[in-house]
Coordinates of C-alpha atoms in Angstrom, one line a residue:
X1 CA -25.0 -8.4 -34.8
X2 CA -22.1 -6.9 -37.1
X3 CA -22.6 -3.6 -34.9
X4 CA -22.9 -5.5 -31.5
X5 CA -19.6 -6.9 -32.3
X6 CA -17.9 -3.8 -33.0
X7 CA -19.3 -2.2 -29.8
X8 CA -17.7 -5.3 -28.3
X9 CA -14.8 -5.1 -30.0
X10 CA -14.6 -1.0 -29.3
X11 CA -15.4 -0.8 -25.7
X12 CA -12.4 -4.3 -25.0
X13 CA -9.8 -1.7 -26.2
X14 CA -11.0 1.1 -25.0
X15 CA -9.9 -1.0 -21.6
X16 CA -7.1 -2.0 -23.0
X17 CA -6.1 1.4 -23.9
X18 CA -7.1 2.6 -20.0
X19 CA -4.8 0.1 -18.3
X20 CA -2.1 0.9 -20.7
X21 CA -2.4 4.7 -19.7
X22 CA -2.6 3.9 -15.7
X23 CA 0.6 1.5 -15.6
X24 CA 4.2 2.5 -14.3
X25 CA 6.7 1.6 -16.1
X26 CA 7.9 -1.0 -13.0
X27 CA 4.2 -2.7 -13.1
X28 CA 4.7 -3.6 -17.1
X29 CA 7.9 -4.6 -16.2
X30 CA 6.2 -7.2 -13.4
X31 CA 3.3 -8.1 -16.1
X32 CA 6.4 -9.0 -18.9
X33 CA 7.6 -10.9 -15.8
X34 CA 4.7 -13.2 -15.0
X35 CA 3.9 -13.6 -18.9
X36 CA 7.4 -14.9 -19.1
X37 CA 6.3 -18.7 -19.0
X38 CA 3.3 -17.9 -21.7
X39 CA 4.6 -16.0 -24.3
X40 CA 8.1 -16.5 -26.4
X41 CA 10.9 -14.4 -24.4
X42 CA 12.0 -13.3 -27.6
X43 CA 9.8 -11.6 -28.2
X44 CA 8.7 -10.2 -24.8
X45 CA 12.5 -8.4 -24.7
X46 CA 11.3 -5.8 -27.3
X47 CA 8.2 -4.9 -25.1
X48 CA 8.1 -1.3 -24.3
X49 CA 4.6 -0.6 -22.9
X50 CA 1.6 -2.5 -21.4
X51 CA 0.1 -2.2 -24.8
X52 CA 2.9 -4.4 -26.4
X53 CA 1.9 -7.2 -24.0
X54 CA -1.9 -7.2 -24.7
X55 CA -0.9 -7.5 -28.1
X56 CA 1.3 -11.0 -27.5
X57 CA -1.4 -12.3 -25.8
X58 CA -3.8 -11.7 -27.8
X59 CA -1.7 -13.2 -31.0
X60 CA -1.3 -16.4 -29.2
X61 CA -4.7 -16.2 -28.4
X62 CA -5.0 -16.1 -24.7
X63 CA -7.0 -12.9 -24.2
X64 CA -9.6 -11.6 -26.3
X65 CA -13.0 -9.5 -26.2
X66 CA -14.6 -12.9 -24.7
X67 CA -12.4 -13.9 -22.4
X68 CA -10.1 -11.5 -20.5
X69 CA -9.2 -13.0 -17.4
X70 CA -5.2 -13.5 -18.0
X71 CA -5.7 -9.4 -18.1
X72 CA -7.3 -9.9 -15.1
X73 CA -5.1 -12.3 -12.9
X74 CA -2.2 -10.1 -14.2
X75 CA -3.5 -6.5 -12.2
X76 CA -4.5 -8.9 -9.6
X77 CA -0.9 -10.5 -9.2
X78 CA 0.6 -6.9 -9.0
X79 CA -1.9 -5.5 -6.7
X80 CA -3.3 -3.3 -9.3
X81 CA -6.8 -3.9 -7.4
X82 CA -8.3 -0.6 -8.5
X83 CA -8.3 -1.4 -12.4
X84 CA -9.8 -4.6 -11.6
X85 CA -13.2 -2.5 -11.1
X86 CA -12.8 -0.9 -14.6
X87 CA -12.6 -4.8 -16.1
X88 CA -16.0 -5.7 -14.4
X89 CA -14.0 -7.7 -11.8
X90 CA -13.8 -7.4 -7.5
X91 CA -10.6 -9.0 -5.3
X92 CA -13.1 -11.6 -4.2
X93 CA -14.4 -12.8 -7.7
X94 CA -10.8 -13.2 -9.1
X95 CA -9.7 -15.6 -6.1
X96 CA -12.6 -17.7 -7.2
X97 CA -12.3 -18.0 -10.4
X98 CA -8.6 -18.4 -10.7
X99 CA -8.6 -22.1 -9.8
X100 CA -10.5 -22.9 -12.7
X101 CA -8.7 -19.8 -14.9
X102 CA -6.1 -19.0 -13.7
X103 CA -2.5 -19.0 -15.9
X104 CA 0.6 -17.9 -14.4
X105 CA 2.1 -20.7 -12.8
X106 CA 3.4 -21.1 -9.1
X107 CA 6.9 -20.7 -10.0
X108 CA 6.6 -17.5 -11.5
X109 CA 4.1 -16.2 -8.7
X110 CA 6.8 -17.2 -6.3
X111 CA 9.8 -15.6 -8.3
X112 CA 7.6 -12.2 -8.4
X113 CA 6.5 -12.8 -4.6
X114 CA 10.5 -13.0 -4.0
X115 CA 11.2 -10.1 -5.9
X116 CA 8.7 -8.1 -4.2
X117 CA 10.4 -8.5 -0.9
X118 CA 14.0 -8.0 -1.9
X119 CA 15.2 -4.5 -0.9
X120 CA 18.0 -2.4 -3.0
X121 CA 20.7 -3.3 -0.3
X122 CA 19.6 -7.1 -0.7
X123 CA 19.8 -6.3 -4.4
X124 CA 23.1 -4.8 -4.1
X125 CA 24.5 -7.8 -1.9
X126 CA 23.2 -10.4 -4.4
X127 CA 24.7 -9.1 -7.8
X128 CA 28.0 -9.2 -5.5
X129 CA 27.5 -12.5 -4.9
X130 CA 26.7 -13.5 -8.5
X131 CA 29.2 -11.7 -10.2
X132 CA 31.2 -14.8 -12.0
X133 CA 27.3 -15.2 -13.2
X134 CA 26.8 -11.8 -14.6
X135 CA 27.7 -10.3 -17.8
X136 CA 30.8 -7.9 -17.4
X137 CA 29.2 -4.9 -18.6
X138 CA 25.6 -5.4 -17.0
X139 CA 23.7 -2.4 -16.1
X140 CA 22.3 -1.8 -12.5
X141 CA 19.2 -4.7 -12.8
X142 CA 16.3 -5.1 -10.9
X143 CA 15.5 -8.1 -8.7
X144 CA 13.1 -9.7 -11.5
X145 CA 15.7 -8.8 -14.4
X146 CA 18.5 -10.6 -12.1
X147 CA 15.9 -13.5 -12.0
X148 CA 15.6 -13.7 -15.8
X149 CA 19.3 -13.5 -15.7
X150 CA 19.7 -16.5 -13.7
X151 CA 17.1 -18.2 -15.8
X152 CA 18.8 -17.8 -19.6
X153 CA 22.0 -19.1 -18.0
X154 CA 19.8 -22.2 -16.7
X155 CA 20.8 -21.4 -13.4
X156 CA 16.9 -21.0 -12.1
X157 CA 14.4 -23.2 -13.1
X158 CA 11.0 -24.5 -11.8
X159 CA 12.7 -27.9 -10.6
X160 CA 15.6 -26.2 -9.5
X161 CA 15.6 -23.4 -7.0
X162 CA 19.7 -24.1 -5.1
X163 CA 20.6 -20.5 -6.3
X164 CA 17.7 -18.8 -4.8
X165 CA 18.2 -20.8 -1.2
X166 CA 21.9 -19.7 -1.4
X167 CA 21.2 -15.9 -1.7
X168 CA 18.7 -16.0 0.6
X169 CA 20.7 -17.9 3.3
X170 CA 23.5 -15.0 2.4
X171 CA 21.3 -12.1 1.8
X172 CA 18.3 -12.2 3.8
X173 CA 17.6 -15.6 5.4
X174 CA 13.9 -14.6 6.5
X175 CA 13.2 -15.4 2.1
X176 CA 14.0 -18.2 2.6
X177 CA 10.2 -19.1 3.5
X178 CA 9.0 -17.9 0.2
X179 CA 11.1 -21.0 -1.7
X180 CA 10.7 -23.2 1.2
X181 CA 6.7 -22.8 0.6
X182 CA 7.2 -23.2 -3.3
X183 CA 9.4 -26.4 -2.7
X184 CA 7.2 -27.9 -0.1
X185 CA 3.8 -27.5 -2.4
X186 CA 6.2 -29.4 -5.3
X187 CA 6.7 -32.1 -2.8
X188 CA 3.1 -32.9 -1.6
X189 CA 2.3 -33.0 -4.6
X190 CA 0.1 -30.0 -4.9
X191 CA 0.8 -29.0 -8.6
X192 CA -1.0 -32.5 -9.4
X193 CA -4.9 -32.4 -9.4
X194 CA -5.0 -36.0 -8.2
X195 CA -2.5 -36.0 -5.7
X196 CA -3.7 -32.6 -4.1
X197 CA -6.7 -34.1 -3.6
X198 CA -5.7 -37.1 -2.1
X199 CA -3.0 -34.9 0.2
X200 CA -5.8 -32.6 1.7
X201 CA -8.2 -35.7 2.2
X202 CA -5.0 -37.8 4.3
X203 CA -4.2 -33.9 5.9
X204 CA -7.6 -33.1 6.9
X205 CA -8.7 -36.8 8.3
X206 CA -7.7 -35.9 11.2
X207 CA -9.6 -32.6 11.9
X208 CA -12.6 -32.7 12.8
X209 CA -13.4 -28.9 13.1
X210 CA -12.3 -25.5 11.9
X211 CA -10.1 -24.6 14.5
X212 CA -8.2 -27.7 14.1
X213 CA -7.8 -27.2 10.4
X214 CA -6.6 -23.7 11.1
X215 CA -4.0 -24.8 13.7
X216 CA -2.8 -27.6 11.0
X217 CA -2.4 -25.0 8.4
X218 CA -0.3 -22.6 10.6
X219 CA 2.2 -25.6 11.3
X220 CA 2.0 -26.0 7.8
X221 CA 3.7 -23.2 6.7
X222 CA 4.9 -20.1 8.9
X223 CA 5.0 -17.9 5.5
X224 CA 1.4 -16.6 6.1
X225 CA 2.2 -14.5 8.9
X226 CA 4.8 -12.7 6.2
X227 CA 1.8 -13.1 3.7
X228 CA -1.2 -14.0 4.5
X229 CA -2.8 -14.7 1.1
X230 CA 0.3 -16.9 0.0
X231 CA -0.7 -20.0 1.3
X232 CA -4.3 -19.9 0.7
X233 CA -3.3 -18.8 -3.0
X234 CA -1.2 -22.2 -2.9
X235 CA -4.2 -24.4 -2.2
X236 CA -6.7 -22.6 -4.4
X237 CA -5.0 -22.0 -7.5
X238 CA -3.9 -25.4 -8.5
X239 CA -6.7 -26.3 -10.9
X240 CA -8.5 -28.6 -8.5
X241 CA -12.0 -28.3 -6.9
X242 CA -12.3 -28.3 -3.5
X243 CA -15.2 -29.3 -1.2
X244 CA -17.4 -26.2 0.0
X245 CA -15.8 -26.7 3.6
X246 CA -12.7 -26.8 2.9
X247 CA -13.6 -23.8 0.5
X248 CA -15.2 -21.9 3.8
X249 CA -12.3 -23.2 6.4
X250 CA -9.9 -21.6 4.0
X251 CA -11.5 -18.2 3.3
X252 CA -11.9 -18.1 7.3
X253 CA -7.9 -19.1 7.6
X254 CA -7.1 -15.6 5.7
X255 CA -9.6 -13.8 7.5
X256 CA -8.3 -15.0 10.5
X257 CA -4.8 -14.8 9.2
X258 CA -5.2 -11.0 8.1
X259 CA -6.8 -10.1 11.4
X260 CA -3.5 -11.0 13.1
X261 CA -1.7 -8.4 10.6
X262 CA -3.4 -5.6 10.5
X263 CA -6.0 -3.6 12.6
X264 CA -9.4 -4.7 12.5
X265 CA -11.7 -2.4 9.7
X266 CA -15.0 -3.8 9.4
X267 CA -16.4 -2.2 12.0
X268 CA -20.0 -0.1 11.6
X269 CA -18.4 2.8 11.2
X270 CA -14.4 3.4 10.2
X271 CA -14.3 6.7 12.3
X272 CA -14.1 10.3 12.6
X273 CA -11.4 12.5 11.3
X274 CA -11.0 16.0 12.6
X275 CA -9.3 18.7 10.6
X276 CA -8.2 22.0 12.3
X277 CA -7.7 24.7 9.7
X278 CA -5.8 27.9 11.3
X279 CA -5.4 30.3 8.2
X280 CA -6.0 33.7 9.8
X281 CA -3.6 35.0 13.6
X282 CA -4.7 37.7 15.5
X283 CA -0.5 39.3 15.3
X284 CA 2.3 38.9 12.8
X285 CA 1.3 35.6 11.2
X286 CA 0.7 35.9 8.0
X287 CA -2.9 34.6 5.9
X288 CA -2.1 30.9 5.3
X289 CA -3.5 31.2 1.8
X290 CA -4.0 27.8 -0.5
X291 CA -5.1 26.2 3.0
X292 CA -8.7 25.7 2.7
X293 CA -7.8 24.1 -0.6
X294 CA -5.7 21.5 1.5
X295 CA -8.8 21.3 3.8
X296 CA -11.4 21.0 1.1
X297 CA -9.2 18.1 -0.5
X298 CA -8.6 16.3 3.4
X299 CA -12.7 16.3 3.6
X300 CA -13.3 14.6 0.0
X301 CA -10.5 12.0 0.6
X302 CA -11.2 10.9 4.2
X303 CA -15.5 10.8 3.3
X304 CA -14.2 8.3 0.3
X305 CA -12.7 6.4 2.8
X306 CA -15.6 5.8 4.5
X307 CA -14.3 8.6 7.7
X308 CA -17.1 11.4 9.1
X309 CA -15.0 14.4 8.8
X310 CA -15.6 17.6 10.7
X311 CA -13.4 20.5 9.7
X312 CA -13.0 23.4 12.3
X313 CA -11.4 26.7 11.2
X314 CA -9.2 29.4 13.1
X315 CA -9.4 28.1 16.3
X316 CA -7.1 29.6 19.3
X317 CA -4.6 27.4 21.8
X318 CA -7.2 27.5 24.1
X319 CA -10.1 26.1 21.9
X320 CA -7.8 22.9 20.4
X321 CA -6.9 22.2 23.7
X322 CA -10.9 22.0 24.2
X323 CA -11.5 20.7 21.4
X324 CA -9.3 17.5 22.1
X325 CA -10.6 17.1 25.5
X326 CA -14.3 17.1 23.9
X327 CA -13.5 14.3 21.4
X328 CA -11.1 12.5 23.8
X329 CA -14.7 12.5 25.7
X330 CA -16.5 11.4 22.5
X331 CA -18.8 8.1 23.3
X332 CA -19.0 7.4 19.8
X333 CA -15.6 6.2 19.3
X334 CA -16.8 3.1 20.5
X335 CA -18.0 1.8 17.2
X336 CA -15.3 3.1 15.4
X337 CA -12.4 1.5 13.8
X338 CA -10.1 4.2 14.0
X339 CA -9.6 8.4 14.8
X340 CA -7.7 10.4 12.0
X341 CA -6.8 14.5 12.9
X342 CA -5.4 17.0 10.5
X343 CA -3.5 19.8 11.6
X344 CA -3.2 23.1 9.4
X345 CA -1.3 25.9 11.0
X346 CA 2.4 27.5 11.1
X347 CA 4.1 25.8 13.6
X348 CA 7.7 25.3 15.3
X349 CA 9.6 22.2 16.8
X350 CA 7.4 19.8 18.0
X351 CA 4.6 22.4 17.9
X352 CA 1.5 24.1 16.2
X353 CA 0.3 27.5 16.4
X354 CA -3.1 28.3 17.6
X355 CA -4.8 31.3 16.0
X356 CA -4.0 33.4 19.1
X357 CA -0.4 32.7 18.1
X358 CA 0.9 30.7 21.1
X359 CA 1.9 27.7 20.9
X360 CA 0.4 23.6 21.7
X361 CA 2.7 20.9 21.5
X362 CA 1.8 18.0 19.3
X363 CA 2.5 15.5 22.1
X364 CA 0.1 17.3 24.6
X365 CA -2.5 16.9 21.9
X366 CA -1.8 13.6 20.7
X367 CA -1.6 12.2 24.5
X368 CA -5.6 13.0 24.8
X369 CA -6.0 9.7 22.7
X370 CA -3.8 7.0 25.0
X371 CA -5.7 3.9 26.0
X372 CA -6.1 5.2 29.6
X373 CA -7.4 8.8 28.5
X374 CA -9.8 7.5 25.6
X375 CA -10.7 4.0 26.4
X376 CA -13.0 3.8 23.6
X377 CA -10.1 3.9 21.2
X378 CA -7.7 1.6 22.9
X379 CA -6.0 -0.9 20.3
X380 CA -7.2 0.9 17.5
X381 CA -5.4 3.3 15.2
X382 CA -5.0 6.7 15.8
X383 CA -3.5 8.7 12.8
X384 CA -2.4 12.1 13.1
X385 CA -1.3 14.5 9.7
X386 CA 0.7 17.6 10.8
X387 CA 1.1 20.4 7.9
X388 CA 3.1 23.1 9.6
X389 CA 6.5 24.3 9.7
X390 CA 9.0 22.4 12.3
X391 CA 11.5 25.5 12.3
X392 CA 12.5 28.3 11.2
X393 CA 11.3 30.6 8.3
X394 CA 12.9 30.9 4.8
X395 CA 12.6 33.5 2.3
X396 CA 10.5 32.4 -0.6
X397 CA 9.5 33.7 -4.1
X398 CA 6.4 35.0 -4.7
X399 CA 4.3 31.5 -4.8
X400 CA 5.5 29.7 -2.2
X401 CA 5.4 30.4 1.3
X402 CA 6.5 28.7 4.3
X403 CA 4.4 27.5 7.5
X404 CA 6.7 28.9 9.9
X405 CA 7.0 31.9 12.4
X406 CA 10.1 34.4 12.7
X407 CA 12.7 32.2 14.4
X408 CA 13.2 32.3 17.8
X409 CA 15.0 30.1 20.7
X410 CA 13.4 26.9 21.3
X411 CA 14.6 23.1 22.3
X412 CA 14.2 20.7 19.1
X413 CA 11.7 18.0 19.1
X414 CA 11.7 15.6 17.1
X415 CA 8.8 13.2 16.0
X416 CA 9.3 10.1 17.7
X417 CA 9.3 12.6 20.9
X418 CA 6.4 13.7 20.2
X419 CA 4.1 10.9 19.8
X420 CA 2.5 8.9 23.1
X421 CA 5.0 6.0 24.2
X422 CA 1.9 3.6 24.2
X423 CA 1.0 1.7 20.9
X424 CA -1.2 2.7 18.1
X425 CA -0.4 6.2 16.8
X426 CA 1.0 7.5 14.2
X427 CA 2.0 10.9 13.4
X428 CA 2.6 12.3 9.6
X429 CA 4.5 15.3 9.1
X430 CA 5.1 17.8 6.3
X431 CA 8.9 17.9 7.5
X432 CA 12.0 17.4 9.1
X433 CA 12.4 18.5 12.5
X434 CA 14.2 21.9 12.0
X435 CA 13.0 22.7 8.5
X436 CA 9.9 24.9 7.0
X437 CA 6.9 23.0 4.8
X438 CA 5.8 24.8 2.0
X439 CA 2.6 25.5 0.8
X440 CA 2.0 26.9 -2.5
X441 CA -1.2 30.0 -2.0
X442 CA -3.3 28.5 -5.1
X443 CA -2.6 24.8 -5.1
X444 CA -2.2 24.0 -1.3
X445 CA 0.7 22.3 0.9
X446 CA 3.1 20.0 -1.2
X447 CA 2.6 17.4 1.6
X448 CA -1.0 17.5 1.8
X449 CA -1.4 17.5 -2.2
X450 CA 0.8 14.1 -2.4
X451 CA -0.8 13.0 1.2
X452 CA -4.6 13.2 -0.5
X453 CA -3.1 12.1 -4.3
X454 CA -1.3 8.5 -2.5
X455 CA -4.3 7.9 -0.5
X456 CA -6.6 7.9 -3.8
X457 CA -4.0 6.3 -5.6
X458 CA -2.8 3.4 -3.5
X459 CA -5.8 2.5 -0.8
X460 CA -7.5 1.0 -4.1
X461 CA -4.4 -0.9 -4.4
X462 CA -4.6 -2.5 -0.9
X463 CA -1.4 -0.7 0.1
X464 CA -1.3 0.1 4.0
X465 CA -1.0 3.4 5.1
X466 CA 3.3 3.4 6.0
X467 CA 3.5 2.5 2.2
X468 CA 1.7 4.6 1.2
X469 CA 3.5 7.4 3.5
X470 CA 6.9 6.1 1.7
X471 CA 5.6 7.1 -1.5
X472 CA 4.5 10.6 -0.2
X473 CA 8.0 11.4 0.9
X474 CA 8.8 10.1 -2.7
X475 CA 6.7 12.8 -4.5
X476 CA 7.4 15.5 -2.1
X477 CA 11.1 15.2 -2.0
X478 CA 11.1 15.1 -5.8
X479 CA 9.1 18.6 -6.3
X480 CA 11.1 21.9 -5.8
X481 CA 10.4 25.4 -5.9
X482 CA 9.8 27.6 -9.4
X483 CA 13.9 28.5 -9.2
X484 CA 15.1 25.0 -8.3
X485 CA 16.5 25.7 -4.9
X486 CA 13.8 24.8 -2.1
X487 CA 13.0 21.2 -1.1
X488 CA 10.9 19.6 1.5
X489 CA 11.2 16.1 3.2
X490 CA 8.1 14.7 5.0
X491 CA 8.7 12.2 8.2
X492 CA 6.3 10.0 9.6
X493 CA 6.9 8.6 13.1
X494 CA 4.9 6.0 15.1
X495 CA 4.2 3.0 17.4
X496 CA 1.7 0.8 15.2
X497 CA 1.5 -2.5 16.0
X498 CA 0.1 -3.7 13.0
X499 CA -0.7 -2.8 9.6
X500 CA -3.4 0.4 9.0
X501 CA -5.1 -0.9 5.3
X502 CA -7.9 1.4 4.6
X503 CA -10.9 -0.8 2.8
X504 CA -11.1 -0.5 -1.0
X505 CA -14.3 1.8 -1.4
X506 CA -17.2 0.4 -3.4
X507 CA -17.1 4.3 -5.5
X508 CA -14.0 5.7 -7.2
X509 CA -12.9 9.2 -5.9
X510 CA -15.1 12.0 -6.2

């Protein structure tokens, strides 16, 4: 028994250790943010890793090797979906277990939900507005260490939210729903076990099917179309039980909430993605080396994610131009959920080399997928991934090289010009109109490397595919050449109509 517990006790911070090691320093910073109402502030100040927190809680006894579900809730209230796996735990399982487990109170889930949607110009705008409230020498802050702020100065509190509707009205009147929501669940009642129940049974008398529950919820509260889990995470995580209907209307409500917001990906099969891999031209090109290595790591990521990739290699103007009309053609896209194609090549403006050297445009070949051309893909996503040059060549040291061609006359095209004017695409590429991509002749592209390394990162994470896209021109823009004097900056462009969110795969990366 002795043993058993020490295996227990072993294998709890082995976990502990793991979560520690896959946190950024902003996601501690949201985790000392949400334990702010459980542990003494004090002491929470002189937190410097994830490690220090797990410590706190387990002195005052709220997470142990028996019980860690405040762990849990934590990763799940900062999106941290993929560690959930590592702690035995799915999405799904946490949502039902947090009305009877569940710690961090509404307030400070609607302080973080706030904080979340505040951008660094709204930032900016507020700490104007605040000044008088500030300390003179204060640092640049971030939205949840303005909120703390606020707090110690007794400004913010649970029963008293005026300062929050003010900066919102100034800053950003669209957050004003987030406190609206959190003021209106206050007022029904809902933080009461006894009155919640007695609200839903007065609310729902009147409905006598699901539909009519849905429509009652919408009119409700308008904040689900911003967030479609906040107000069935309102009703569910007050410490109440609710009847098995109301359970089932509910977990329909966000389905149906969610299928508004982004494209539909439950389908039988997610799709095909097509990767074109020109390394080798028939004339001056030169050998794309390090590009099979960018096709090799496009295959492994798309097949995680559930795509059937098929790679193609060298192919001339002629045969893409084929090739796009044959899967334009394609039947099968009928049970598909969306159509992904990745373009290796040099390229110019607007433009990608075939292997003859002459040149297709990136419109002609994205305009083979419009709803009229391939009616079996209408309304669904269609992602295109562009690694070529978009001018003209630089001179490079001796491992990195550029995916352009010697420069020559030609009208600039940018993105947004090259994608279909009809809804649904969306077109990721290594550069700026104008500019070379590099691509280093061991590693692979710098776009495709941080395009493959987000997607692994941040689809277990639930993150849609523009945010994850915004943290690809992050890493890119940061890396330079051996000598410090090349850069790179990606740009996507697109006409989505909703939100592209990959499903979490039941397998971590291979």
């Amino acid at each position: 028994s002795s043993n058993m517990d020490d295996d227990n006790s072993w294998k709890f911070r082995k976990q502990l250790l793991f979560v520690d090691e896959n946190l950024r320093a902003e996601e501690v910073e949201a985790l000392k943010f949400l334990c702010t109402d459980l542990l003494p502030f004090g002491r929470l100040e002189n937190v410097k890793s994830a490690l220090d927190i797990f410590q706190l809680l387990m002195a005052e006894d709220y997470l142990n090797e028996e019980d860690n579900f405040i762990l849990v809730e934590l990763l799940y209230r900062i999106n941290c979906h993929s560690l959930l796996r590592k702690l035995g735990y799915s999405k799904q399982k946490v949502q039902e277990c947090l009305p009877e487990k569940g710690r961090v109170s509404l307030y400070r889930q609607m302080l973080y939900d706030l904080s979340e949607n505040i951008t660094s110009e709204m930032l900016k705008e507020a700490v104007f507005l605040l000044q008088k409230h500030l300390p003179k020498q204060q640092v640049t802050l971030s939205a949840l260490e303005l909120m703390i702020l606020l707090e110690k100065q007794g400004l913010l509190t649970d029963n008293n939210v005026q300062v929050l509707e003010e900066l919102c009205v100034n800053v950003s009147p669209d957050l004003l729903e987030i406190v609206n929501c959190y003021k209106k669940t206050k007022a029904f009642g809902l933080m009461q076990h006894t009155d919640f129940a007695v609200f839903l049974e007065e609310s729902f008398a009147c409905c006598t099917n699901r539909l009519e529950i849905l429509l009652f919820l919408h009119e409700r509260d308008k904040r689900k179309l911003a967030n479609p889990v906040y107000l069935v995470c309102c009703l569910l995580e007050t410490n109440c039980f609710l009847e098995s209907e109301i359970r089932a209307v509910l977990a329909f409500s966000l389905s149906f909430i969610q299928s508004m917001t982004s494209y539909k990906m439950d389908g039988p099969h997610r799709g095909f993605c097509l990767v074109i891999n020109n390394v080798d031209f028939d004339g001056s090109l030169l050998e794309r080396k390090g590009s099979c290595k960018d096709a090799g790591e496009l295959e492994r990521v798309f097949t995680w994610l559930g795509l059937d990739v098929r790679i193609y290699k060298n192919k001339t103007s002629t045969e893409i131009k084929e090739l796009m009309e044959r899967w334009q053609r394609f039947p099968g896209h009928k049970d598909r959920d969306c159509f992904v194609c990745c373009i290796l090549s040099h390229g110019e403006s607007g433009a990608i080399y075939g292997k003859d050297e002459v040149l297709v445009s990136i419109r002609t070949i994205m305009s083979h997928f419009t709803a009229k051309q391939c009616p079996q893909l209408a309304e669904k996503p269609k992602l295109f991934f562009i690694q070529a040059c978009q001018g003209k060549e630089i001179q490079q040291p001796v491992h990195i090289e550029a995916d352009a061609h010697v420069p020559f006359t030609q009208q600039s095209v940018s993105p947004s010009e090259s994608i279909p004017e009809e809804a649904d695409f969306l077109l990721g590429m290594a550069t700026v109109d104008g500019f070379v991509s590099f691509r280093h002749i061991q590693q692979g592209a710098w776009y495709i490397q941080a395009l493959c390394n987000k997607l692994e990162l941040l689809v277990p994470r639930g993150e849609d595919i523009l945010s994850i896209l915004t943290e690809v021109n992050e890493d890119v823009s940061r890396r330079v050449d051996r000598f410090g004097t090349k850069k790179q900056m990606p740009q996507p462009a697109y006409t989505l109509r909703r939100k592209v969110i990959f499903p979490i795969p039941k397998e971590p990366p291979p």
